[in-house]
Short mmCIF file of C-alpha atoms and ligand atoms in Angstrom, two decimals:
data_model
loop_
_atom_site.label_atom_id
_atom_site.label_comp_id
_atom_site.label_asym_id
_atom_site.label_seq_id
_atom_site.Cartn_x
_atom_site.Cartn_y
_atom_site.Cartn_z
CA UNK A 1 10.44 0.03 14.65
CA UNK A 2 8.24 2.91 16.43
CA UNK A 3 8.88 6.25 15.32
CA UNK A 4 11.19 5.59 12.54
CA UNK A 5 8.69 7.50 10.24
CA UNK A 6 6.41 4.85 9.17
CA UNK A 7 3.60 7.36 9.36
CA UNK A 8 5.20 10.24 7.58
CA UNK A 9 6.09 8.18 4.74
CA UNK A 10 2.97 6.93 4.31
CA UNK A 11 0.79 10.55 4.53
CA UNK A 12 3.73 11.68 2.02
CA UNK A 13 3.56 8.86 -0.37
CA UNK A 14 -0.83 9.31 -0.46
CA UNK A 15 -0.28 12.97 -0.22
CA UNK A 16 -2.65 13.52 2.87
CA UNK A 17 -2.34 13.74 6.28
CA UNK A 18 -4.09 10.67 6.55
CA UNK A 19 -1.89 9.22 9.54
CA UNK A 20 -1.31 10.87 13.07
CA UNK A 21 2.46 11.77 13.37
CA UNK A 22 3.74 12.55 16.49
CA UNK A 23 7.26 11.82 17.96
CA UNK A 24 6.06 9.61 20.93
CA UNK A 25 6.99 5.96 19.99
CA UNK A 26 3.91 4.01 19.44
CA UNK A 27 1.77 6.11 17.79
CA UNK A 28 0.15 4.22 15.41
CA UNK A 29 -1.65 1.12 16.78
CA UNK A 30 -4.37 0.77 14.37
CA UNK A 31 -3.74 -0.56 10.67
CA UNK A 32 -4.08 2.16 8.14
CA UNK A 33 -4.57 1.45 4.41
CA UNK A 34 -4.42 4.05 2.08
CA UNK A 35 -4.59 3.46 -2.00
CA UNK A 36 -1.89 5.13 -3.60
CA UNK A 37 -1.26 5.60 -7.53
CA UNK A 38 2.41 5.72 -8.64
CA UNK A 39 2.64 6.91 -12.47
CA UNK A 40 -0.29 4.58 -12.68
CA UNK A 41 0.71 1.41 -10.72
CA UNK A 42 -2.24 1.13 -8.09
CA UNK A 43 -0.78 0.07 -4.96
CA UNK A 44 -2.15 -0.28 -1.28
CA UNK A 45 -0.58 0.92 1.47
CA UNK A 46 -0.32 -0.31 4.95
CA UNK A 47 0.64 1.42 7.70
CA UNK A 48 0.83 -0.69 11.07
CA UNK A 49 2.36 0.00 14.61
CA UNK A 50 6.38 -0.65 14.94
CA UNK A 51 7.10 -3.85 16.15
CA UNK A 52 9.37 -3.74 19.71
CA UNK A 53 9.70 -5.85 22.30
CA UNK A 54 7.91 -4.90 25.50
CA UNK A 55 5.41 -3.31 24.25
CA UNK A 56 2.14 -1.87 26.48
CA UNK A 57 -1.25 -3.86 26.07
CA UNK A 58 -3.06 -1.72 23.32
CA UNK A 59 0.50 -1.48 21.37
CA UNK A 60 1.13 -4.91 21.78
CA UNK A 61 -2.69 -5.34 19.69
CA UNK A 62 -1.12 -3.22 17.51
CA UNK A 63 1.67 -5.33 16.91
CA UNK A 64 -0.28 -8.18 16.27
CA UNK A 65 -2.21 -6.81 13.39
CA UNK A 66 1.10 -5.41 12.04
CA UNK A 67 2.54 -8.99 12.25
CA UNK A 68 -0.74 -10.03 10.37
CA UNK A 69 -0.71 -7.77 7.79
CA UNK A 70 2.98 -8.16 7.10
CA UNK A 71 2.03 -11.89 6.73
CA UNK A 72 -0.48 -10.95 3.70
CA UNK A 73 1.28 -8.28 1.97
CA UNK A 74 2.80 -8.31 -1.40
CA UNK A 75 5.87 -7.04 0.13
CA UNK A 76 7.31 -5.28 3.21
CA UNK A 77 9.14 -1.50 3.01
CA UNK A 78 10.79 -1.80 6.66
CA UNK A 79 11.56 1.38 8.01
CA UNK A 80 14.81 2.18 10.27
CA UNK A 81 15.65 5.30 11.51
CA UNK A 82 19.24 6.77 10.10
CA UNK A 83 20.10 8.44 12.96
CA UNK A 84 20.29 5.22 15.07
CA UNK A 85 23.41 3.13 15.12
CA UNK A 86 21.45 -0.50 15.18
CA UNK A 87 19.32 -0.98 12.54
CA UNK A 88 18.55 -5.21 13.82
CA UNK A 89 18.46 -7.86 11.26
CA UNK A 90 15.45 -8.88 8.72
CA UNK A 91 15.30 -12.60 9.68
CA UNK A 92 14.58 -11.87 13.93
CA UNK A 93 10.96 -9.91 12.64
CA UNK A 94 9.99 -10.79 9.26
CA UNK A 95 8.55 -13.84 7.39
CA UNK A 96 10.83 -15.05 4.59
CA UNK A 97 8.68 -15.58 1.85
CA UNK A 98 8.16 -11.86 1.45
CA UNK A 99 10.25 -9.21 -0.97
CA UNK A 100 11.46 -6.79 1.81
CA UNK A 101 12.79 -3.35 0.89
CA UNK A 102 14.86 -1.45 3.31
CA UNK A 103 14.29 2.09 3.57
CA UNK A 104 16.40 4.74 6.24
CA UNK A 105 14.25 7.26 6.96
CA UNK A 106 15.37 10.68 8.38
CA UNK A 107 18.53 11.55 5.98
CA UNK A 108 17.90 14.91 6.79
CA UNK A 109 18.89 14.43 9.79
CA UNK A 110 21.69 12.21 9.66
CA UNK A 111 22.91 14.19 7.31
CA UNK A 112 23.45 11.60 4.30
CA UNK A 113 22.42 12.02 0.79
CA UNK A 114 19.27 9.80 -1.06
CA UNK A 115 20.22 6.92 -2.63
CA UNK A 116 19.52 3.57 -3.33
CA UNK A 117 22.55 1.09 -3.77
CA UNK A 118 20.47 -1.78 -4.47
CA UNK A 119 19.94 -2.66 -0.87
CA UNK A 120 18.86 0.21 1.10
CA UNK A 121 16.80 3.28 -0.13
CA UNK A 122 17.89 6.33 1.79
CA UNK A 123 15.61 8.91 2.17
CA UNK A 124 13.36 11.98 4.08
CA UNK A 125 9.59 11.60 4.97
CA UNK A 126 9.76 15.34 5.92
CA UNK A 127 11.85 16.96 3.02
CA UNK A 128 10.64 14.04 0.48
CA UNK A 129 14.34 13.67 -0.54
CA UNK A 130 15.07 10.49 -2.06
CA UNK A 131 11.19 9.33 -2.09
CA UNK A 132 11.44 9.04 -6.15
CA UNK A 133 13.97 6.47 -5.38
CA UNK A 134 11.41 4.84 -3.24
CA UNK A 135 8.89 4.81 -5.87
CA UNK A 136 10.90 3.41 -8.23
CA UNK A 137 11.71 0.86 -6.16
CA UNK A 138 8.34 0.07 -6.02
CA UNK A 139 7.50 -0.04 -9.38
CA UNK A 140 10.40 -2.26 -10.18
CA UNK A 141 8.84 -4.70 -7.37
CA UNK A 142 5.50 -4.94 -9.20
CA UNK A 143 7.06 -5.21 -12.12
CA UNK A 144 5.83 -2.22 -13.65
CA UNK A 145 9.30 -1.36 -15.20
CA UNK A 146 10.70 -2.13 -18.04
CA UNK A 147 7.57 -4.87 -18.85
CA UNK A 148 9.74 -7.65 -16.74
CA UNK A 149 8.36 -10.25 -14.28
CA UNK A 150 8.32 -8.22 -10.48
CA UNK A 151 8.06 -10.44 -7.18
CA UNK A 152 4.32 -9.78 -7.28
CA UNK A 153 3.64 -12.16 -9.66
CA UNK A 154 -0.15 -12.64 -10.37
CA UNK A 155 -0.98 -15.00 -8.53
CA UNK A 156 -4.11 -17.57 -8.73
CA UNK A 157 -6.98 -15.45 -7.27
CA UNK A 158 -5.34 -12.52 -9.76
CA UNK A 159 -6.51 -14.57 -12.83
CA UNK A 160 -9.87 -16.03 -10.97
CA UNK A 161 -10.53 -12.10 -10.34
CA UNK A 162 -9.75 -10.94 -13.53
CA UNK A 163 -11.94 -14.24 -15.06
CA UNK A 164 -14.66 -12.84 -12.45
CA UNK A 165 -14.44 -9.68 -13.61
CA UNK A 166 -14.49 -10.14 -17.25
CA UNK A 167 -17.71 -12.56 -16.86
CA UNK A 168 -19.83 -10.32 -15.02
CA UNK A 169 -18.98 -7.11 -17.88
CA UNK A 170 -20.19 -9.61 -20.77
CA UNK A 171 -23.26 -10.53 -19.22
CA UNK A 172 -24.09 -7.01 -18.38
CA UNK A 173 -23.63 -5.99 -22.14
CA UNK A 174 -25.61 -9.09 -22.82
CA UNK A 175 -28.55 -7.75 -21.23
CA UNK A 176 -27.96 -4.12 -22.19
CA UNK A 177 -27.68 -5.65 -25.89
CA UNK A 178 -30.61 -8.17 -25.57
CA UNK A 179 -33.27 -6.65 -23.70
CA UNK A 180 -32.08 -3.19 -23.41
CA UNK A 181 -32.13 -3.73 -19.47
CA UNK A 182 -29.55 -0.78 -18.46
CA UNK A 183 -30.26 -1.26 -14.33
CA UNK A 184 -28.74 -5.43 -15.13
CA UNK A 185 -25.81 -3.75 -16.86
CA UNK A 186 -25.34 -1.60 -13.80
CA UNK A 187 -25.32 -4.07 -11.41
CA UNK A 188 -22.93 -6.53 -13.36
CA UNK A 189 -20.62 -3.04 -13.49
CA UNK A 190 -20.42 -3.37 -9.84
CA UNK A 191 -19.90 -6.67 -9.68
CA UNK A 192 -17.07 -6.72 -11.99
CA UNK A 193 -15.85 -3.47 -10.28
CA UNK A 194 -15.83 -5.34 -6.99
CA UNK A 195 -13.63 -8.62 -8.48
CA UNK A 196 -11.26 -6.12 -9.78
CA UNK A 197 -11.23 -4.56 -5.97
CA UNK A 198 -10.26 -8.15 -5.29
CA UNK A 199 -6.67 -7.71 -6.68
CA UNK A 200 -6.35 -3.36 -6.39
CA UNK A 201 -7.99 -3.79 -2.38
CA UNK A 202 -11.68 -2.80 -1.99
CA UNK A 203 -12.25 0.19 -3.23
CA UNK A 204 -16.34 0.38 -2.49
CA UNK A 205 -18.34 2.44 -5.35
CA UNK A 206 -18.75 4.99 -2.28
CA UNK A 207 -14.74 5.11 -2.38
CA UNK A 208 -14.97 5.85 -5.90
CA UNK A 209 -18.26 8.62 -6.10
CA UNK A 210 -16.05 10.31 -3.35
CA UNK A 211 -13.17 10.44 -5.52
CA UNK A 212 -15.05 11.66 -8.26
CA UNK A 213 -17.05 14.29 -6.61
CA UNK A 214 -13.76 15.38 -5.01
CA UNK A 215 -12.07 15.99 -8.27
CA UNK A 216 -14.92 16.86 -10.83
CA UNK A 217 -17.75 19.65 -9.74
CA UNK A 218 -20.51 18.09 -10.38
CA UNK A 219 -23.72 20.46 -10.35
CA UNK A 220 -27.15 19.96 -8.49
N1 GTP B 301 13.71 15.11 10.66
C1 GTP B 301 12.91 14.10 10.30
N2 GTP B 301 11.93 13.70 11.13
C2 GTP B 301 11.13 12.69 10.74
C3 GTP B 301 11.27 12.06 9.48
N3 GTP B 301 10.31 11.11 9.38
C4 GTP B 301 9.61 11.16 10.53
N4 GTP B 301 10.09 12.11 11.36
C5 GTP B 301 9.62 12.45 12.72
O1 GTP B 301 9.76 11.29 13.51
C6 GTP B 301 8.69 11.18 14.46
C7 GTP B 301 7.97 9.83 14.28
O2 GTP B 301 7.32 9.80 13.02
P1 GTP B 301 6.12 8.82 12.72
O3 GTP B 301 5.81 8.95 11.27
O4 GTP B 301 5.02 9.02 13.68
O5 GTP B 301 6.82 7.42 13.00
P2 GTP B 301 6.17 5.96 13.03
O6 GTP B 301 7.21 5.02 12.53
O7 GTP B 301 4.86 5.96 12.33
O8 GTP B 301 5.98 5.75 14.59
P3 GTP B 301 4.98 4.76 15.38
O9 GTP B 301 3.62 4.92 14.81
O10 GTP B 301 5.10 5.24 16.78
O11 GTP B 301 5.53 3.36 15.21
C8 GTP B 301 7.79 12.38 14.19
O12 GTP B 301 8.13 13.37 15.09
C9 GTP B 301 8.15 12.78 12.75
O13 GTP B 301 7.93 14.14 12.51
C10 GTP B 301 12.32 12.51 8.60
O14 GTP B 301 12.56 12.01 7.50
N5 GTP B 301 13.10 13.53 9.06
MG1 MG B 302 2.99 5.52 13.01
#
């Protein structure tokens, strides 16, 4: 739903202020993806407009993509606001096929304490109460926990990436190994880099330099 904190959850979960906040409903049109790294677990997040009915036109754009993206995700976090009474049901807005976890935002507010029974994850986006719960949650969806099988099992185009990927790296130390050619190993690097990119989301090798400059100081 608009303004049930979509936004702030996602700028605290990536630890930037990569998404505009404000506390006018329909904020967010555009579909924001930011790559986030929980105790390791690479995982993409996607930050799309709340879905409502009546909507104005460049929200109701918004709510397409949302709708879209929803429809390719792994699985859906849906948002609801504590401090409302109605909360709606899962089955009037979201595909089935999908893992959904329910997260109240805004226990600060309502005044209840974090938790996660099982069903709903109660938490803040602005104190960050309760967001371990959340990543945890997460983790245990992936199947990151405890070694077990999580609801994003790989799927075919995991193993065709991962095949991809693989293939490309041997041929590059092929040619690094056979003809010393260090430019072919490069470019096979990338290449592999990019299938893996298939299954993590893109990251491009600008994505990456930035990272690494960012971090590291890297003289001229
Ligand atoms: N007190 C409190 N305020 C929150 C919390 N999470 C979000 N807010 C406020 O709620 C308002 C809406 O937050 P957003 O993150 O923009 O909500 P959104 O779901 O992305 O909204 P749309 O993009 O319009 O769909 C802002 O004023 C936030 O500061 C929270 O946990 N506690
Ligand atoms: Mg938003």
């Amino acid at each position: 739903k608009p303004n049930a904190g979509k936004s702030s959850l996602l700028n605290l979960l990536s630890g930037q202020e990569a998404a505009i906040v404000t506390e006018v409903a329909g904020t967010t049109r555009d579909i924001l993806r930011e790559q986030i790294d929980i105790d390791g677990l690479a995982v993409e997040l996607v930050d799309t407009a709340g879905l409502r009915d009546d909507p104005g036109r460049i929200e109701a754009e918004g709510i397409r993509r949302a709708r879209q993206a929803i429809e390719s995700a792994d699985a859906v976090l849906w948002i609801q606001d504590a401090t409302e009474a109605e909360h709606g049901t899962i089955g009037e807005t979201l595909p089935a096929n999908v893992p959904v976890v329910v997260v109240r935002n805004k226990i600060d507010l309502a005044r209840d304490a974090p938790g996660d029974d099982g069903d709903v994850v109660r938490l803040s986006a602005i104190t960050g109460a309760g967001i371990d719960l959340l990543r945890r949650r997460i983790r245990l969806l992936a199947g990151y926990e405890n070694q077990g099988e999580g609801a994003f099992t790989a799927r075919r185009r995991h193993l065709d990436a991962l095949r991809k990927a693989q293939e490309h790296y041997r041929q590059g130390l092929r040619a690094l190994e056979e003809t010393r050619a260090g430019e072919l190993l490069a470019e096979e690097l990338r290449l592999s880099h990019a299938a893996l990119g298939e299954i993590t989301g893109a990251t491009s090798s600008d994505d990456l330099l930035g990272a690494i400059f960012s971090e590291f100081c890297i003289g001229k």
